[in-house]
Coordinates of C-alpha atoms in Angstrom, one line a residue:
Chain A
M1 CA -2.5 -22.9 13.8
A2 CA -3.1 -21.3 10.3
G3 CA -6.8 -21.4 9.4
Q4 CA -8.0 -20.7 12.9
I5 CA -6.8 -17.1 13.0
P6 CA -9.1 -14.7 11.1
D7 CA -7.4 -13.1 8.1
I8 CA -8.2 -9.6 9.5
V9 CA -6.2 -10.4 12.7
V10 CA -3.2 -11.6 10.6
L11 CA -3.4 -8.3 8.6
R12 CA -3.0 -6.3 11.9
L13 CA -0.1 -8.3 13.3
P14 CA 2.5 -6.5 11.1
L15 CA 1.3 -3.2 12.5
Y16 CA 1.9 -4.4 16.0
V17 CA 5.4 -5.6 14.9
R18 CA 6.1 -2.1 13.5
A19 CA 4.9 -0.3 16.6
L20 CA 6.8 -2.7 18.9
E21 CA 10.0 -2.2 16.9
H22 CA 9.6 1.5 17.3
L23 CA 9.1 1.1 21.1
A24 CA 12.1 -1.1 21.3
R25 CA 14.3 1.5 19.5
E26 CA 13.0 4.0 22.1
K27 CA 14.1 1.6 24.8
V28 CA 10.6 1.1 26.1
E29 CA 10.5 -2.2 28.0
L30 CA 6.8 -2.6 28.9
V31 CA 3.8 -1.5 27.0
S32 CA 0.1 -1.6 28.0
S33 CA -2.6 -2.6 25.5
Q34 CA -3.8 0.9 25.8
E35 CA -0.4 2.4 24.8
L36 CA 0.1 -0.1 22.0
G37 CA -3.4 0.6 20.8
G38 CA -2.5 4.3 20.6
H39 CA 0.4 3.4 18.2
V40 CA -1.8 1.4 15.8
Q41 CA -5.0 3.3 16.1
L42 CA -6.9 0.4 17.8
T43 CA -8.6 0.0 21.2
A44 CA -7.0 -1.8 24.0
A45 CA -9.8 -4.4 23.9
Q46 CA -9.0 -5.1 20.3
I47 CA -5.3 -5.5 21.0
R48 CA -6.0 -7.9 23.8
K49 CA -8.5 -9.9 21.7
D50 CA -6.1 -10.1 18.8
L51 CA -3.1 -11.3 20.9
S52 CA -5.3 -13.8 22.8
Y53 CA -5.3 -16.0 19.6
F54 CA -1.7 -16.6 20.2
G55 CA -1.6 -17.5 23.8
K56 CA -0.4 -15.5 26.8
F57 CA 1.8 -12.6 26.0
G58 CA 1.0 -10.1 28.8
K59 CA 0.8 -10.1 32.5
Q60 CA -2.3 -8.8 34.3
G61 CA -1.7 -5.2 35.2
K62 CA 1.9 -5.2 34.0
G63 CA 1.5 -4.9 30.3
Y64 CA 3.4 -6.7 27.6
G65 CA 7.2 -7.1 27.6
V66 CA 8.1 -5.3 24.3
A67 CA 11.0 -7.6 23.4
H68 CA 9.1 -10.8 24.3
L69 CA 6.0 -9.8 22.4
L70 CA 8.0 -8.6 19.4
L71 CA 9.9 -11.9 19.3
G72 CA 6.7 -13.9 19.6
L73 CA 4.9 -12.0 16.9
R74 CA 7.8 -12.2 14.5
R75 CA 7.9 -16.0 15.0
I76 CA 4.2 -16.3 14.5
L77 CA 4.4 -14.3 11.2
G78 CA 7.4 -16.4 10.1
L79 CA 9.8 -13.5 10.3
D80 CA 12.5 -15.3 12.2
R81 CA 14.0 -16.4 8.9
E82 CA 15.0 -14.8 5.6
W83 CA 12.5 -14.8 2.6
P84 CA 14.0 -14.7 -0.9
M85 CA 11.7 -13.1 -3.5
V86 CA 11.7 -12.7 -7.3
L87 CA 10.8 -9.4 -9.0
I88 CA 9.0 -9.3 -12.3
G89 CA 9.3 -6.1 -14.3
V90 CA 12.3 -3.9 -14.3
G91 CA 10.9 -0.6 -15.5
R92 CA 11.1 2.6 -13.5
L93 CA 8.9 1.3 -10.7
G94 CA 10.8 -2.1 -10.6
R95 CA 14.1 -0.3 -10.2
A96 CA 12.7 1.8 -7.4
I97 CA 11.6 -1.4 -5.7
L98 CA 15.0 -2.9 -6.2
G99 CA 16.5 0.1 -4.4
Y100 CA 14.0 0.1 -1.6
E101 CA 15.9 -0.5 1.6
G102 CA 13.0 -1.4 3.8
F103 CA 12.8 -5.0 2.6
A104 CA 16.2 -6.2 3.6
A105 CA 15.8 -4.6 7.1
Q106 CA 13.0 -7.1 7.7
G107 CA 14.6 -10.2 6.2
F108 CA 13.0 -9.9 2.7
K109 CA 15.5 -10.1 -0.2
I110 CA 15.0 -9.8 -3.9
V111 CA 17.3 -12.5 -5.2
A112 CA 16.4 -12.3 -8.9
A113 CA 14.8 -9.8 -11.3
F114 CA 13.0 -10.8 -14.6
D115 CA 11.7 -8.9 -17.6
T116 CA 10.1 -9.9 -20.9
D117 CA 11.9 -7.1 -22.8
P118 CA 15.1 -8.6 -24.4
K119 CA 16.6 -5.0 -24.4
K120 CA 16.6 -5.3 -20.6
T121 CA 17.7 -8.9 -20.0
G122 CA 21.3 -9.6 -19.4
K123 CA 21.9 -6.0 -18.1
K124 CA 22.3 -4.8 -14.6
A125 CA 19.5 -3.5 -12.4
G126 CA 20.8 -2.6 -9.0
S127 CA 23.1 -5.4 -8.0
L128 CA 21.3 -8.0 -10.1
V129 CA 21.5 -9.1 -13.8
V130 CA 18.0 -9.0 -15.3
R131 CA 16.9 -12.5 -16.4
P132 CA 14.5 -13.4 -19.3
F133 CA 11.0 -14.0 -18.0
D134 CA 10.9 -17.4 -19.6
E135 CA 13.4 -18.6 -16.9
I136 CA 10.9 -17.8 -14.1
E137 CA 9.5 -21.3 -13.6
S138 CA 12.9 -23.1 -13.5
Y139 CA 14.5 -20.5 -11.3
T140 CA 11.7 -20.2 -8.8
R141 CA 11.0 -24.0 -8.6
E142 CA 14.7 -24.9 -8.1
R143 CA 15.1 -22.5 -5.3
R144 CA 11.6 -23.1 -3.8
I145 CA 10.9 -19.4 -3.7
S146 CA 7.4 -18.5 -2.4
I147 CA 7.2 -14.8 -2.9
G148 CA 6.9 -12.8 -6.1
I149 CA 6.8 -9.0 -6.6
I150 CA 5.1 -7.7 -9.7
A151 CA 5.9 -4.4 -11.3
V152 CA 4.5 -4.8 -14.8
P153 CA 1.8 -2.8 -16.7
A154 CA -1.9 -3.6 -16.0
K155 CA -2.3 -5.5 -19.2
E156 CA 0.5 -8.0 -18.4
A157 CA -0.4 -8.5 -14.8
Q158 CA -2.7 -11.5 -15.1
Y159 CA -0.4 -13.4 -17.4
V160 CA 2.6 -12.8 -15.1
V161 CA 0.6 -13.8 -12.1
D162 CA -0.6 -17.0 -13.8
R163 CA 3.0 -17.9 -14.6
L164 CA 4.2 -17.2 -11.1
V165 CA 1.4 -19.4 -9.6
K166 CA 2.5 -22.2 -12.0
A167 CA 6.0 -21.7 -10.8
G168 CA 4.9 -22.4 -7.2
V169 CA 4.8 -18.9 -5.8
R170 CA 2.2 -18.6 -3.1
A171 CA 2.4 -14.9 -2.1
I172 CA 2.3 -12.0 -4.6
L173 CA 3.0 -8.4 -3.8
N174 CA 1.3 -6.7 -6.8
Y175 CA 2.4 -3.1 -7.8
A176 CA 0.6 -3.4 -11.1
P177 CA -2.5 -1.1 -11.1
I178 CA -4.9 -4.0 -11.2
A179 CA -5.8 -7.0 -9.0
A180 CA -5.1 -10.3 -10.7
R181 CA -7.2 -13.5 -10.3
V182 CA -5.4 -16.0 -8.1
P183 CA -6.3 -19.4 -6.8
K184 CA -7.5 -19.6 -3.2
K185 CA -4.2 -21.1 -1.9
V186 CA -2.3 -18.0 -3.2
K187 CA -2.2 -14.7 -1.3
Q188 CA -2.1 -11.4 -3.1
R189 CA -1.6 -7.9 -1.7
E190 CA -1.8 -4.8 -3.9
I191 CA 0.3 -1.7 -3.5
D192 CA -1.5 1.2 -5.2
P193 CA -0.7 4.6 -3.8
V194 CA -2.9 6.3 -6.3
A195 CA -5.9 4.2 -5.2
E196 CA -5.1 5.2 -1.6
L197 CA -5.1 8.9 -2.6
E198 CA -8.4 8.4 -4.6
S199 CA -10.0 6.9 -1.5
M200 CA -9.3 10.2 0.4
T201 CA -10.2 12.8 -2.2
Y202 CA -13.8 11.7 -1.8
Y203 CA -13.7 13.4 1.6
L204 CA -11.9 16.5 0.4
K205 CA -14.3 17.7 -2.3
Chain B
M1 CA -23.4 13.2 0.1
A2 CA -20.2 12.5 2.2
G3 CA -21.0 10.9 5.5
Q4 CA -23.7 8.7 4.2
I5 CA -21.5 6.3 2.2
P6 CA -19.7 3.8 4.4
D7 CA -15.9 4.2 4.4
I8 CA -15.5 0.6 3.2
V9 CA -17.4 1.4 0.0
V10 CA -15.4 4.5 -0.6
L11 CA -12.2 2.4 -0.2
R12 CA -13.4 0.1 -3.0
L13 CA -14.4 2.8 -5.5
P14 CA -10.8 3.4 -6.7
L15 CA -10.5 -0.3 -7.5
Y16 CA -13.6 0.0 -9.7
V17 CA -12.0 3.0 -11.4
R18 CA -8.9 1.1 -12.0
A19 CA -10.7 -1.9 -13.5
L20 CA -12.9 0.4 -15.7
E21 CA -9.9 2.2 -17.0
H22 CA -8.4 -1.1 -17.9
L23 CA -11.6 -2.1 -19.7
A24 CA -11.8 1.3 -21.5
R25 CA -8.2 0.8 -22.8
E26 CA -9.3 -2.6 -24.1
K27 CA -12.2 -0.9 -25.9
V28 CA -14.9 -2.7 -23.9
E29 CA -18.1 -0.6 -23.9
L30 CA -20.4 -2.5 -21.6
V31 CA -19.6 -4.5 -18.5
S32 CA -21.8 -6.6 -16.3
S33 CA -21.6 -6.5 -12.5
Q34 CA -20.3 -10.1 -12.8
E35 CA -17.5 -9.2 -15.1
L36 CA -16.6 -6.1 -13.2
G37 CA -16.6 -8.2 -10.0
G38 CA -14.2 -10.6 -11.6
H39 CA -11.7 -7.7 -12.1
V40 CA -11.8 -6.6 -8.5
Q41 CA -12.3 -9.9 -6.8
L42 CA -15.9 -9.1 -5.5
T43 CA -19.3 -10.6 -6.1
A44 CA -21.7 -9.1 -8.6
A45 CA -24.1 -8.5 -5.7
Q46 CA -21.5 -6.5 -3.9
I47 CA -20.8 -4.4 -6.9
R48 CA -24.5 -3.6 -7.4
K49 CA -24.9 -2.7 -3.8
D50 CA -21.8 -0.4 -3.7
L51 CA -22.9 1.4 -6.9
S52 CA -26.5 1.8 -5.7
Y53 CA -25.3 4.3 -3.1
F54 CA -24.6 6.7 -6.0
G55 CA -27.8 6.4 -8.0
K56 CA -28.5 4.6 -11.3
F57 CA -25.5 3.6 -13.3
G58 CA -26.6 0.4 -15.0
K59 CA -29.5 -0.7 -17.1
Q60 CA -31.3 -3.9 -16.2
G61 CA -29.9 -6.8 -18.2
K62 CA -27.5 -4.6 -20.3
G63 CA -24.8 -3.9 -17.8
Y64 CA -22.9 -0.7 -17.1
G65 CA -21.6 1.6 -19.8
V66 CA -17.9 1.6 -19.1
A67 CA -17.2 5.3 -20.1
H68 CA -20.3 6.5 -18.3
L69 CA -19.6 4.6 -15.0
L70 CA -16.0 5.6 -15.1
L71 CA -16.8 9.3 -15.5
G72 CA -19.4 9.1 -12.8
L73 CA -17.1 7.4 -10.3
R74 CA -14.3 9.8 -11.1
R75 CA -16.6 12.7 -10.4
I76 CA -17.8 11.1 -7.1
L77 CA -14.3 10.6 -5.9
G78 CA -13.3 14.2 -6.9
L79 CA -11.0 13.0 -9.6
D80 CA -12.3 15.4 -12.2
R81 CA -9.8 18.0 -11.1
E82 CA -6.1 18.2 -10.3
W83 CA -4.8 17.7 -6.8
P84 CA -1.6 19.4 -5.8
M85 CA 0.4 17.6 -3.0
V86 CA 3.4 18.4 -0.8
L87 CA 6.0 15.8 -0.1
I88 CA 7.9 15.7 3.2
G89 CA 11.2 13.8 3.3
V90 CA 13.6 13.7 0.3
G91 CA 15.7 10.7 1.2
R92 CA 15.9 7.7 -1.1
L93 CA 12.3 6.8 -0.7
G94 CA 11.1 10.4 -1.2
R95 CA 13.1 10.6 -4.4
A96 CA 11.5 7.4 -5.7
I97 CA 8.1 8.9 -4.9
L98 CA 9.0 12.0 -6.8
G99 CA 9.9 9.9 -9.8
Y100 CA 6.7 7.8 -9.6
E101 CA 4.8 8.4 -12.8
G102 CA 1.5 6.9 -11.6
F103 CA 0.4 10.1 -9.7
A104 CA 0.4 12.5 -12.6
A105 CA -1.5 10.1 -14.8
Q106 CA -4.4 10.4 -12.4
G107 CA -4.3 14.1 -11.7
F108 CA -2.1 14.0 -8.6
K109 CA 0.9 16.3 -8.7
I110 CA 3.7 16.9 -6.1
V111 CA 4.2 20.6 -6.3
A112 CA 6.7 21.0 -3.5
A113 CA 9.2 18.9 -1.5
F114 CA 10.4 19.7 2.0
D115 CA 13.1 18.3 4.2
T116 CA 14.5 19.2 7.7
D117 CA 18.0 18.5 6.6
P118 CA 19.8 21.8 5.7
K119 CA 22.2 19.7 3.5
K120 CA 19.2 18.8 1.3
T121 CA 17.3 22.1 1.2
G122 CA 18.0 24.5 -1.8
K123 CA 19.1 21.6 -3.9
K124 CA 17.2 19.8 -6.7
A125 CA 15.2 16.6 -6.3
G126 CA 13.6 15.6 -9.6
S127 CA 12.3 18.9 -11.1
L128 CA 11.8 20.5 -7.7
V129 CA 14.0 22.5 -5.4
V130 CA 13.9 21.1 -1.8
R131 CA 12.4 23.6 0.6
P132 CA 13.2 23.9 4.4
F133 CA 10.5 22.1 6.4
D134 CA 9.9 25.3 8.4
E135 CA 8.1 26.8 5.4
I136 CA 5.5 24.0 5.3
E137 CA 2.7 26.0 7.0
S138 CA 3.0 29.1 5.0
Y139 CA 3.4 27.3 1.7
T140 CA 0.6 24.9 2.3
R141 CA -1.9 27.4 3.7
E142 CA -1.3 30.0 0.9
R143 CA -2.0 27.5 -1.8
R144 CA -4.7 25.7 0.1
I145 CA -3.1 22.3 -0.4
S146 CA -5.1 19.4 1.2
I147 CA -2.8 16.4 0.6
G148 CA 0.6 15.6 2.1
I149 CA 2.9 12.7 1.4
I150 CA 5.2 11.6 4.2
A151 CA 8.5 9.8 3.5
V152 CA 10.4 10.4 6.8
P153 CA 11.8 7.9 9.3
A154 CA 9.4 6.4 11.9
K155 CA 10.6 8.6 14.8
E156 CA 9.8 11.8 12.8
A157 CA 6.5 10.8 11.5
Q158 CA 4.2 12.0 14.3
Y159 CA 5.9 15.4 14.5
V160 CA 5.6 15.9 10.7
V161 CA 2.0 14.8 10.7
D162 CA 1.2 17.2 13.5
R163 CA 2.7 20.1 11.6
L164 CA 0.9 19.1 8.4
V165 CA -2.4 19.0 10.2
K166 CA -1.7 22.5 11.6
A167 CA -1.0 23.6 8.1
G168 CA -4.5 22.6 7.0
V169 CA -3.7 19.3 5.3
R170 CA -6.7 16.9 5.5
A171 CA -5.4 13.8 3.7
I172 CA -2.0 12.1 4.4
L173 CA -0.4 9.4 2.4
N174 CA 2.1 7.9 4.9
Y175 CA 5.1 6.0 3.7
A176 CA 6.8 6.2 7.1
P177 CA 6.8 2.7 8.7
I178 CA 4.4 3.7 11.5
A179 CA 0.8 5.1 11.7
A180 CA 0.6 8.6 13.1
R181 CA -2.2 9.9 15.3
V182 CA -4.5 12.2 13.4
P183 CA -7.7 14.1 14.3
K184 CA -11.0 12.7 13.1
K185 CA -11.3 15.2 10.3
V186 CA -8.0 14.1 8.8
K187 CA -7.7 10.9 6.7
Q188 CA -4.5 8.9 6.7
R189 CA -3.5 5.9 4.5
E190 CA -0.3 4.0 5.0
I191 CA 1.8 2.5 2.3
D192 CA 3.9 -0.2 3.9
P193 CA 5.0 -3.0 1.4
V194 CA 6.9 -4.8 4.2
A195 CA 3.8 -5.0 6.3
E196 CA 1.9 -6.4 3.3
L197 CA 4.6 -9.1 2.9
E198 CA 4.6 -9.8 6.6
S199 CA 0.8 -10.4 6.5
M200 CA 1.4 -13.1 3.8
T201 CA 4.4 -15.0 5.3
Y202 CA 2.1 -16.2 8.1
Y203 CA 0.5 -18.4 5.5
L204 CA 3.7 -19.6 4.0
K205 CA 5.4 -21.0 7.0

């Protein structure tokens, strides 16, 4: 099915998942596209169009079954399994990422942490022992890990991304304050809270 | 000038700022739209079009002066001043946010932290003493603070956002795993690393 669904729709699906999880916790059993739209700041028409890519989820006039839709979307996104990840960079930010509880709750697990600094390798960070970055290819390939998280300074980001791509990683969550060049087959998402702030101050001046 | 520039362009400007800062650190003095495009994964034409909204930055055939363009963009985005911010929610995530060094480097400063939990208020978090959430309106209004950071559980997010909006906050950086409803005049950006991961696993299955 991949390739047929526009990237922009795929980007929205996690927001639906998040809203549906919230509704499920609140014991809501049925939700209209209007209500779901309210939770994700989209129109009912947009919701119906997005979900239509994936077949029939709702019943005319009855809305979507929250549990059914949630299960379906999680399966479509590949969230019905656990995803091991490697973390590169165990500075202050990397340690905060290791301590972030939101990943495990959704099946994402950092299974190894790497750093180029020999003062850090061999020591504990959270529950992991930091590995030397030179082991990245062998470790990642052997375990067929597809996801890498980068928390290194801007000037190291491209080098680290290149090595990760060589190691077979196909999805990169980049906390470095710069976007790296990646081949077409590799996905990259940037987490940059400062950039998000900067895109709002324009309106505050 | 606000209102004339498409939101999508404003969203990209911080990426240019980031790339230009990187170039400035590398002592690069001139950059072509092509080179700059390479750093932010956009075409040269897109760069030229985006920057044309803000007047003449480059010289035909010579490229952009890095320092000049950086200064100009920072001014346009309102980054030539310091922005005080309030943080709501001092759990594990909130504490990591308090410890994040990237904000201060760009002129963003968390000046107060609030929590609804009386067990947390009055105690230290980083260099701040946690304040009771009920003081949010008076504190924020008196100091005319425009930016709030939210690090509360999903079920509290809407309530906290409503109170912040009442308190005069016009920009919200939302780390809660759900988007809140905000009035048109208020901007909201969500930081959700798990949603970013989930938007990539679709392609990994």
